Tab-separated table of C-alpha atoms in Angstrom:
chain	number	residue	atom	x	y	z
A	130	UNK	CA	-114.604	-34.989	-48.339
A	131	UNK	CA	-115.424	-38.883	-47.977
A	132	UNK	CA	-119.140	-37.524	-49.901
A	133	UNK	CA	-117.234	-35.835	-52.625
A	134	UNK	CA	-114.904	-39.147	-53.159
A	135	UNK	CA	-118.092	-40.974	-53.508
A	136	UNK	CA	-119.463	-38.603	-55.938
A	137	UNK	CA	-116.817	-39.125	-58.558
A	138	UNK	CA	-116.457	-42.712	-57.843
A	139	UNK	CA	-120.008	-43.158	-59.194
A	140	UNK	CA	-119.154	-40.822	-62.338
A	141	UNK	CA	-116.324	-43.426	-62.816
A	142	UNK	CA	-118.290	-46.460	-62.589
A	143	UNK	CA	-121.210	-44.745	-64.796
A	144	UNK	CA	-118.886	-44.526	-68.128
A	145	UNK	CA	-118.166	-41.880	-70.291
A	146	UNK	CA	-121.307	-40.148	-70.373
A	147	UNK	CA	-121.628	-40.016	-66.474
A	148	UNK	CA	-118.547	-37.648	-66.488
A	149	UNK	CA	-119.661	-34.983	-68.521
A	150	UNK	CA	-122.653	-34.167	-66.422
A	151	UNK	CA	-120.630	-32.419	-63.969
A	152	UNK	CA	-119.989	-29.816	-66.564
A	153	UNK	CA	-123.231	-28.936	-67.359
A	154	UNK	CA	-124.020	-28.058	-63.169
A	155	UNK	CA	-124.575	-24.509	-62.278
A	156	UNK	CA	-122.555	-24.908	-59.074
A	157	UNK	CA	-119.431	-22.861	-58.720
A	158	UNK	CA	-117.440	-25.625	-56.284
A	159	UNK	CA	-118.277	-28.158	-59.231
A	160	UNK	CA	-116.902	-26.336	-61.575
A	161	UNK	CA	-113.550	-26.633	-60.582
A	162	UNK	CA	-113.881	-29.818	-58.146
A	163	UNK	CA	-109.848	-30.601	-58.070
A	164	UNK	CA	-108.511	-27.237	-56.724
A	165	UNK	CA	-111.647	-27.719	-54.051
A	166	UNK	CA	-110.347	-31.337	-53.232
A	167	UNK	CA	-106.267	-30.083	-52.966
A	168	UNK	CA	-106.985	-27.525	-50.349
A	169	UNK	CA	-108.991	-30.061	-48.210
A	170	UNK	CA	-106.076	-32.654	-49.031
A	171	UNK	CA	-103.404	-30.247	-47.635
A	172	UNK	CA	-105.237	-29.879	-44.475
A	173	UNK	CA	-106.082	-33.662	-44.069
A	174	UNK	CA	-102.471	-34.357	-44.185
A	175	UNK	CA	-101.407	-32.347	-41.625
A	176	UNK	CA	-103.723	-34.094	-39.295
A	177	UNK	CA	-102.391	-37.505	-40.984
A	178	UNK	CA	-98.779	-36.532	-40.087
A	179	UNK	CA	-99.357	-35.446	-36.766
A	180	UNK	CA	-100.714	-38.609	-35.703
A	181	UNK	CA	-97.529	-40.442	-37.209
A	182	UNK	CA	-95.086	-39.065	-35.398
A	183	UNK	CA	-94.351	-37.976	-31.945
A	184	UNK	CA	-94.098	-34.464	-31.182
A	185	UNK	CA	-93.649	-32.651	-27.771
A	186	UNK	CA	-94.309	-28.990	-28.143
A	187	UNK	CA	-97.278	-27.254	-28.955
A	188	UNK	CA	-99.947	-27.458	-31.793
A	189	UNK	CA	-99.222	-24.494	-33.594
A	190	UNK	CA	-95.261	-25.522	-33.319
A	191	UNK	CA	-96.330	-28.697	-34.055
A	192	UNK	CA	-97.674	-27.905	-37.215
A	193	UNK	CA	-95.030	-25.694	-38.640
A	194	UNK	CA	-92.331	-28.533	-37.429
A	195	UNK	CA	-94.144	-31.226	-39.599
A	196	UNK	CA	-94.249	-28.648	-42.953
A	197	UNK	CA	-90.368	-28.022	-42.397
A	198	UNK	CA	-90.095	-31.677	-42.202
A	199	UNK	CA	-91.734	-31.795	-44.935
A	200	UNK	CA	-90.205	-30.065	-47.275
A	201	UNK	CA	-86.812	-30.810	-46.447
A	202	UNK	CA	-87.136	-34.360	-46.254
A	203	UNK	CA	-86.097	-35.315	-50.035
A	204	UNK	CA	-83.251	-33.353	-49.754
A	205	UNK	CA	-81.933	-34.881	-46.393
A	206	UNK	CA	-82.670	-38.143	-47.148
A	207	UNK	CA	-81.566	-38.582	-50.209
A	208	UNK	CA	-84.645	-38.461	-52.670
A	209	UNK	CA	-84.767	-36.711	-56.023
A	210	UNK	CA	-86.256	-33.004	-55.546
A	211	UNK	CA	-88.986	-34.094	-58.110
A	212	UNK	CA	-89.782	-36.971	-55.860
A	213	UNK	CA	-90.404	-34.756	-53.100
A	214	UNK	CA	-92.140	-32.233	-55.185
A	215	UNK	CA	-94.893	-34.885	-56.716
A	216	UNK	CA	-96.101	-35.680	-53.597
A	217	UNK	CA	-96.655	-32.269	-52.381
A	218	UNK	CA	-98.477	-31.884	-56.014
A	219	UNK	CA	-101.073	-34.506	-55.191
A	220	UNK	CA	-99.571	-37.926	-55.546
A	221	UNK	CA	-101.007	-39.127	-52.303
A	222	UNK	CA	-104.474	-41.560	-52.216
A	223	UNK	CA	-107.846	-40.776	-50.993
A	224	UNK	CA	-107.296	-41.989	-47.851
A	225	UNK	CA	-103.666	-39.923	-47.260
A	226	UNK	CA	-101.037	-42.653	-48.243
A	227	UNK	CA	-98.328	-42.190	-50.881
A	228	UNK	CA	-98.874	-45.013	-53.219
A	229	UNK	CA	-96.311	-48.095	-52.269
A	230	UNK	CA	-94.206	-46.604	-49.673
A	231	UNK	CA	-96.475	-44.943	-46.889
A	232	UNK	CA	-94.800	-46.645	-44.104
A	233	UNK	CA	-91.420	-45.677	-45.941
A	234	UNK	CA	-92.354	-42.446	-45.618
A	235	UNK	CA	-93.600	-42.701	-41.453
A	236	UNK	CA	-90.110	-43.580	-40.579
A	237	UNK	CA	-88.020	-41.341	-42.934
A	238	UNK	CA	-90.036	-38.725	-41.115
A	239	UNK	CA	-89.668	-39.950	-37.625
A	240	UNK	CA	-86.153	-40.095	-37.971
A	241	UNK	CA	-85.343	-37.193	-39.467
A	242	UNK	CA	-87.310	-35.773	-36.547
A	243	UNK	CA	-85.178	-37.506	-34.105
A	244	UNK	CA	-81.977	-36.163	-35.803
A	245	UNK	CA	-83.571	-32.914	-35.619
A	246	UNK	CA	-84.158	-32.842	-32.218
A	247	UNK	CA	-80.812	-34.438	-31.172
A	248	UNK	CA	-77.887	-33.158	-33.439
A	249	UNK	CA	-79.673	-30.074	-35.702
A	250	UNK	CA	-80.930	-28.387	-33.247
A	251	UNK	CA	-78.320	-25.712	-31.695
A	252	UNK	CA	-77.281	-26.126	-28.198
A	253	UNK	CA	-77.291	-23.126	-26.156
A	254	UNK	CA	-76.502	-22.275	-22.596
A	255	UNK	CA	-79.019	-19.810	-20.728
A	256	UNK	CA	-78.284	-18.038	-17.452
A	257	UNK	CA	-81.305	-17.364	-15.269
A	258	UNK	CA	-81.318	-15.344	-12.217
A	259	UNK	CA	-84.031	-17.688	-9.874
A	260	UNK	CA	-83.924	-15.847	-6.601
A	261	UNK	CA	-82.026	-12.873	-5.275
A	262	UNK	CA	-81.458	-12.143	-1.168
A	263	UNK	CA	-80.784	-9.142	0.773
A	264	UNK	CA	-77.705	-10.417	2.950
A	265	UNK	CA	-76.340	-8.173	5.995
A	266	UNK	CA	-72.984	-8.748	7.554
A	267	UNK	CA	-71.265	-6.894	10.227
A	268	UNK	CA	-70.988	-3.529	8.699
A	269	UNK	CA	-72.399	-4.331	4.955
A	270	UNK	CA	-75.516	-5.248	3.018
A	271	UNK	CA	-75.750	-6.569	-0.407
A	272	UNK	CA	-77.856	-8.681	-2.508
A	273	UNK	CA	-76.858	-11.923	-3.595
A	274	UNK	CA	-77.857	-13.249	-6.762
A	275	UNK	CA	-78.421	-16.888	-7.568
A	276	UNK	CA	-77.604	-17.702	-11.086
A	277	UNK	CA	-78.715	-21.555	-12.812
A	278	UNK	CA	-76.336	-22.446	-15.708
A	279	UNK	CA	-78.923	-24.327	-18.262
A	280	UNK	CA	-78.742	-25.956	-21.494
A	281	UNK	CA	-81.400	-24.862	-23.688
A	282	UNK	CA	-83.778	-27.959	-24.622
A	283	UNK	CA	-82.958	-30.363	-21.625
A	284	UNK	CA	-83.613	-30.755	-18.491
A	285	UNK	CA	-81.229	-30.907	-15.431
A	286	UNK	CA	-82.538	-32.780	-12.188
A	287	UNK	CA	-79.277	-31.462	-10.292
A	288	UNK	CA	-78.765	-27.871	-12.080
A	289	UNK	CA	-75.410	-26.019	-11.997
A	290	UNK	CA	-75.730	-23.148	-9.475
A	291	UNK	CA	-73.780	-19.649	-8.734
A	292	UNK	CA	-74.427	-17.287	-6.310
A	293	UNK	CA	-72.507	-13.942	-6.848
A	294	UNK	CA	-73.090	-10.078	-5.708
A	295	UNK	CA	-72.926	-7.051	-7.382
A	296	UNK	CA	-69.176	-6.348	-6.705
A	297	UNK	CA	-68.708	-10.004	-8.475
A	298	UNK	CA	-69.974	-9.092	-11.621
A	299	UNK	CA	-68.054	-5.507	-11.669
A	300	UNK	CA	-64.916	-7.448	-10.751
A	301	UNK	CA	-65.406	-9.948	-13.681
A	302	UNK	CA	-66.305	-6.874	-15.750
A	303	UNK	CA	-63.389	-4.782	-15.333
A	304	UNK	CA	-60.918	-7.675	-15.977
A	305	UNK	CA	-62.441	-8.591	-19.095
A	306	UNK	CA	-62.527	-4.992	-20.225
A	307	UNK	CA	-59.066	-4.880	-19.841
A	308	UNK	CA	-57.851	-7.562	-21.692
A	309	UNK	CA	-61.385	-7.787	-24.682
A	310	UNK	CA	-61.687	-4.106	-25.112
A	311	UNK	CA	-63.191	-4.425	-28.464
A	312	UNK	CA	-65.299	-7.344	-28.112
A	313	UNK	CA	-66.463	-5.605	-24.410
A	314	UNK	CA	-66.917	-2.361	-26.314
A	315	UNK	CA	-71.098	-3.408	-27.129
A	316	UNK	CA	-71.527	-5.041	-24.284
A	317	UNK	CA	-73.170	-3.464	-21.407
A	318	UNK	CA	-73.009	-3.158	-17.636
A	319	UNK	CA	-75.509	-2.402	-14.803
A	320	UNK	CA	-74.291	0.883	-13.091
A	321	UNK	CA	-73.709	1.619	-9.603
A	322	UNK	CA	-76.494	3.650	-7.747
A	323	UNK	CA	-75.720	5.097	-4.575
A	324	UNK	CA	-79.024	4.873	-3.620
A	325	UNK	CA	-82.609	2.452	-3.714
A	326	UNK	CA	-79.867	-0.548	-4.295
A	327	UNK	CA	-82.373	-2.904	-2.241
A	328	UNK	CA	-86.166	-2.193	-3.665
A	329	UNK	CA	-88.118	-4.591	-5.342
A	330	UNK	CA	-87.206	-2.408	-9.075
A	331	UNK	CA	-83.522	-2.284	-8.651
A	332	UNK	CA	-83.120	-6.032	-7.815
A	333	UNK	CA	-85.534	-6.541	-10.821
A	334	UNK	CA	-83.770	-4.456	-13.368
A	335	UNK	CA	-80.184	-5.625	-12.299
A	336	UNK	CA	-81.181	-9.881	-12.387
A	337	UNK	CA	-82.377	-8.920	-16.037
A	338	UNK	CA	-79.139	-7.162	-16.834
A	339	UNK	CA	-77.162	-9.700	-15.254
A	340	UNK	CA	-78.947	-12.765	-17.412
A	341	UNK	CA	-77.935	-10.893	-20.887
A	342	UNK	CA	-74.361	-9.893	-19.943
A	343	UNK	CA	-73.960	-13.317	-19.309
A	344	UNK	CA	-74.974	-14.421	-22.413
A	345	UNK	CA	-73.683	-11.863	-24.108
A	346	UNK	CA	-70.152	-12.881	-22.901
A	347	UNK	CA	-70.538	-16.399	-22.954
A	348	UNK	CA	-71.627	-16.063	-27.054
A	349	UNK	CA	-68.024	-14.566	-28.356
A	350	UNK	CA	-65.502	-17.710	-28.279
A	351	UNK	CA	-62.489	-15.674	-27.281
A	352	UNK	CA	-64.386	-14.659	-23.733
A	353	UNK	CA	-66.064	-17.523	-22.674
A	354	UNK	CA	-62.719	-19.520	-23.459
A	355	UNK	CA	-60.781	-17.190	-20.889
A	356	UNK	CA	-59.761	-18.071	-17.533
A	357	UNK	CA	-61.469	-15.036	-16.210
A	358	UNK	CA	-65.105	-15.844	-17.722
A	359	UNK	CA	-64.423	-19.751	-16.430
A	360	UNK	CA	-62.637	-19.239	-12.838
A	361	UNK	CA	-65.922	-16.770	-12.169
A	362	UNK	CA	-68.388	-19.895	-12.140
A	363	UNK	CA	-66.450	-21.975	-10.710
A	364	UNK	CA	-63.474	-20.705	-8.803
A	365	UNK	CA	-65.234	-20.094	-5.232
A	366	UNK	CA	-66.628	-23.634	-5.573
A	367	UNK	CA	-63.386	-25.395	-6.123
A	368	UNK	CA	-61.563	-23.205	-3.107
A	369	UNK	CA	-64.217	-23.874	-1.024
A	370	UNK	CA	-64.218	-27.701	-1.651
A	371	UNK	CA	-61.034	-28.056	-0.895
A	372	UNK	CA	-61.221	-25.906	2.251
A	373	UNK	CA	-63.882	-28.239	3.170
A	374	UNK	CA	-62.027	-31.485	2.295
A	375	UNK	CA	-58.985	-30.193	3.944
A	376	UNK	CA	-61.060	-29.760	7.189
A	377	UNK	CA	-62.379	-33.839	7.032
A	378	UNK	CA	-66.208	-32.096	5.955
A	379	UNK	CA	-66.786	-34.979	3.317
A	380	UNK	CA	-69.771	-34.805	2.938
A	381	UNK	CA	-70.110	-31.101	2.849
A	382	UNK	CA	-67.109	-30.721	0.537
A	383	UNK	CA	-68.641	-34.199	-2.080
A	384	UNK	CA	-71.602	-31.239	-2.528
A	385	UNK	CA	-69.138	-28.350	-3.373
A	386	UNK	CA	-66.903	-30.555	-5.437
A	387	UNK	CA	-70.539	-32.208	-7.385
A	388	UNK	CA	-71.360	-28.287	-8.096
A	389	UNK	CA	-68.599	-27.113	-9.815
A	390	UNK	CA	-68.289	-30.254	-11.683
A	391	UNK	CA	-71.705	-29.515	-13.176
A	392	UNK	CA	-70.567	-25.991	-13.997
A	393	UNK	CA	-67.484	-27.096	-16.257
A	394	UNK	CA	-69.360	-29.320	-17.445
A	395	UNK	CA	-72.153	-26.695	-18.606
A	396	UNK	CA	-69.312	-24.287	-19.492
A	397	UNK	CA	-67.423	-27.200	-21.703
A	398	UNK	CA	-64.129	-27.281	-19.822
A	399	UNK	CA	-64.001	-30.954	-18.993
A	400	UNK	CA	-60.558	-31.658	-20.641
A	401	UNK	CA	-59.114	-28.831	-18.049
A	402	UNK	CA	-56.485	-29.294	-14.952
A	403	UNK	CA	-59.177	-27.717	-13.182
A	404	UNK	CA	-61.756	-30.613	-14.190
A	405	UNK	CA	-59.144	-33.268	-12.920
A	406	UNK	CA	-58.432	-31.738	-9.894
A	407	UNK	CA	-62.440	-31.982	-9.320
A	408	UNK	CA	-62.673	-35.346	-10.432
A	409	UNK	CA	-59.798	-35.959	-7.852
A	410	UNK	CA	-61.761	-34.213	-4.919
A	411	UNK	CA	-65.050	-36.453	-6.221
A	412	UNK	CA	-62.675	-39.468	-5.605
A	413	UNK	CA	-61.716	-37.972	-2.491
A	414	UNK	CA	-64.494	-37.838	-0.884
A	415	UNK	CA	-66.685	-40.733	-2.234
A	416	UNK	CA	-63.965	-43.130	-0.762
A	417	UNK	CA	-63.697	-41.544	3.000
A	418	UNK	CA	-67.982	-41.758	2.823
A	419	UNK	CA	-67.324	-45.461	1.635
A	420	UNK	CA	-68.806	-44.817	-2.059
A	421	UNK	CA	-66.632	-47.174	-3.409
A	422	UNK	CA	-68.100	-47.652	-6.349
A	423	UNK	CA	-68.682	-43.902	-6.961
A	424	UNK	CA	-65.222	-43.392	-6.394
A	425	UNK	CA	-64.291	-45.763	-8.901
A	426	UNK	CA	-65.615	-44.355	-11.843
A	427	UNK	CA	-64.468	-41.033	-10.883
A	428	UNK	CA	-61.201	-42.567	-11.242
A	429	UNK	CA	-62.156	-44.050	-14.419
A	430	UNK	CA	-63.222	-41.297	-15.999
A	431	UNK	CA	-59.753	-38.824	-14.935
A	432	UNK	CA	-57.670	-41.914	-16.645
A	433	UNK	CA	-59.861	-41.865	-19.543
A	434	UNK	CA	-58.899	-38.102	-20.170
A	435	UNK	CA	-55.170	-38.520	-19.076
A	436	UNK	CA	-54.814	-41.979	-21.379
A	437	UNK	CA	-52.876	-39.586	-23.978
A	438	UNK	CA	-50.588	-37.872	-21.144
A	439	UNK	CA	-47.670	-39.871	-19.278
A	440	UNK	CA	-46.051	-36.987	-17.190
A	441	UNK	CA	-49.329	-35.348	-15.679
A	442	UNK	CA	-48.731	-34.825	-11.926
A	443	UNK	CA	-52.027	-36.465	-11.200
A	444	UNK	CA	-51.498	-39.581	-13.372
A	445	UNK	CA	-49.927	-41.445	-10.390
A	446	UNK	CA	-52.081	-40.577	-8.043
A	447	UNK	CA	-55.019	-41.911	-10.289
A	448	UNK	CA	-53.832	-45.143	-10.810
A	449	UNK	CA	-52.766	-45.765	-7.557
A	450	UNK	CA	-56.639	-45.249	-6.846
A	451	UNK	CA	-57.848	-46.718	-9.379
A	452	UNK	CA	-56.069	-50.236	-8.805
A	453	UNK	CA	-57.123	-49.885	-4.629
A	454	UNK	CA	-60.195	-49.403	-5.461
A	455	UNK	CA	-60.675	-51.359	-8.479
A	456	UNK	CA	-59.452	-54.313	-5.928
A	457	UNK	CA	-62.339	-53.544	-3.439
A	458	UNK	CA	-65.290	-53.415	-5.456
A	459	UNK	CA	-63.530	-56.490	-8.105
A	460	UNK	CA	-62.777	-54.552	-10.871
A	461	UNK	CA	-60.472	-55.437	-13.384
A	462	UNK	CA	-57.185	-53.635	-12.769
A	463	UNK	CA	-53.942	-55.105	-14.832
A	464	UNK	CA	-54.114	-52.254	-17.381
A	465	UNK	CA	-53.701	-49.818	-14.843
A	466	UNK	CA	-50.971	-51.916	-12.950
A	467	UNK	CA	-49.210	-51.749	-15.960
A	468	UNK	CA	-49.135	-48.358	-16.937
A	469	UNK	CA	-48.058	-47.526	-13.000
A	470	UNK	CA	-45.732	-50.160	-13.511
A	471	UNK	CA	-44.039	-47.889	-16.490
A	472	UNK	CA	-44.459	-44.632	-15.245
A	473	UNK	CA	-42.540	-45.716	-11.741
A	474	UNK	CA	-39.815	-47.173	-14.287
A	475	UNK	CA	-39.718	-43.390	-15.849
A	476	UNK	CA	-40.075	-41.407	-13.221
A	477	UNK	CA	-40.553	-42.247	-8.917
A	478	UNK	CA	-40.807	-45.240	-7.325
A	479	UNK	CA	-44.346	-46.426	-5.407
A	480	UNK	CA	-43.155	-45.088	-2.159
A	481	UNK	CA	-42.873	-41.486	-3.501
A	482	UNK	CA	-46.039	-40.828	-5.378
A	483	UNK	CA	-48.163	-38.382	-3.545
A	484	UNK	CA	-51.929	-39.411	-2.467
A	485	UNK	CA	-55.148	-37.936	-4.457
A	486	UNK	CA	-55.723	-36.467	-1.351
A	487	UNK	CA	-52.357	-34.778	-0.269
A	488	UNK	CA	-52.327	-33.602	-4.128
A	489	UNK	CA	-56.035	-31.958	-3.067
A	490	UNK	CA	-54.249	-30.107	0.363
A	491	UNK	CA	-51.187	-28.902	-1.607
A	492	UNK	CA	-52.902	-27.663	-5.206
A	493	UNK	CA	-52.458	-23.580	-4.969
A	494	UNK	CA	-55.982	-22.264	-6.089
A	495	UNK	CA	-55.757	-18.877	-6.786
């Protein structure tokens, strides 16, 4: 390539007369030196882009990434499509740069990568069977299942976890059958065997199934909306939590609570009574381990999503939290003094607003 440049550069300097030779050569690449030179072009600017910008799959992906860029690029960012089309054409110099706006085009491309990668891309949640276990209780045996709740493209230090048997799934089956007969109608179901419901196969076979009738349920919006679909992730978590809290296992029950947290949040339910009532439990037990601070921004965060709602039964019980512990770790508290302050004038006085907690012991969860 840099020979070739050379070549012609010499023809240039030589006049007139010094670029008609090349027409007289017997060579077949000579004859038609620019369509040569384009393909070689092409494949040095690949190589250009891909040491602009900052890519974290692999080559081949890589490479297909930066021609979609490409392409789409004028459009997105506002240039005229002939624009964009002249400089796939050949409007770039010998050494790769677009004449008067290479660095221009570095960080159109970089960011349009970034908003690729950040709000284009589609957000999906996968459901992968990691490990299954053969448990055996007094008079049964089953396997139990353990199910991560991911979000496609990130990573989770502290994943959201299920565990759930057989008879789990069929349960959450059934319901949903009865009340999404239609939308159930293509979706199918692992059968029961009466037998080999323990080898190595069966387990196989059934985690597999499992995975896509997840997925398949959690893709139609009227489903994975439903109380069933939700209160099957995260139901057992939130009973035993409060079990646990009820019992004075903090510590125990701050794990339990942390879980199913992560789940709604995975399953996009954090504007729920449910997701308050965890927030509450987070609260809970971050103030009887002494995580004051912890404890605090739970509280925070549950009068963040109640600041539109004045007769919630938790409201009180927030900001009475909120301003103790706001006191103890010296945060500001007068807003939430305030709003107490007007809700008692509404509704009950100081001395008969229930406790996070003794909401926590006396919430049915069924």
């Amino acid at each position: 390539m840099a020979a070739r440049i050379l070549h012609r550069l010499r023809h240039a300097l030589a006049g007139e007369g010094a670029r008609e030779e090349p027409a007289c050569g017997t060579s077949e690449a000579e004859d038609f030196p620019e369509s040569s030179e384009l393909e070689d072009d092409t494949e040095g600017l690949s190589t250009r882009l891909s040491g602009t910008l900052s890519f974290t799959s692999h080559e081949d992906e890589e490479e297909e990434e930066e021609e979609e860029e490409e392409e789409g690029a004028g459009e997105e960012l506002g240039e005229p499509p002939g624009e964009a089309a002249g400089a796939e054409d050949g409007a770039w110099g010998p050494a790769g740069e677009r004449p008067g706006g290479s660095s221009l085009l570095t960080r159109q491309l970089q960011e349009l990568w970034r908003r690729s990668r950040s709000s284009l891309a589609p957000q999906r949640l996968l459901f992968e069977v990691t490990s299954a276990s053969v448990v055996s209780e007094r008079s049964s045996k089953y396997v139990l299942y353990t199910i991560y709740l991911i979000r496609s493209g990130q990573f989770d230090k502290a994943p959201a976890t299920i565990a759930r048997r057989y008879s789990d799934f069929e349960r959450l089956n059934r319901r949903l059958r009865g009340r999404f007969g239609c939308d159930m109608a293509g979706i199918a179901f692992p059968r029961k065997r009466l037998r080999r419901n323990f080898t190595a196969e069966t387990i196989a076979k059934r985690s597999r199934a499992f995975e896509q009738f997840l997925s398949h349920l959690h893709s139609i919006a009227e489903i994975r909306r439903s109380p069933e679909f939700l209160e099957f992730f995260f139901l057992q978590d939130l009973q035993a939590a409060q079990r646990l809290t009820c019992t004075g296992m903090y510590r125990e029950a701050l794990a339990t609570w942390a879980n199913a947290y992560r789940l709604q949040d995975r399953l996009g339910v954090c504007n729920s009574g449910r997701f308050l009532l965890t927030l509450a439990g987070l609260a809970v037990c971050h103030q009887e381990l002494d995580q004051l601070s912890e404890a605090h921004s739970c509280c925070e965060q549950a009068l963040q999503l109640l600041e539109a709602q004045d007769s919630h039964p938790l409201l009180g019980p927030f900001l009475q939290a909120h301003i103790h512990l706001a006191w103890k770790v010296g945060k500001d508290k007068r807003q939430s003094e305030a709003r107490l302050q007007d809700l008692q004038e509404a509704e009950l006085p100081l001395q008969q607003q229930p406790t996070l907690k003794e909401c926590l012991i006396k919430e049915a969860l069924d």
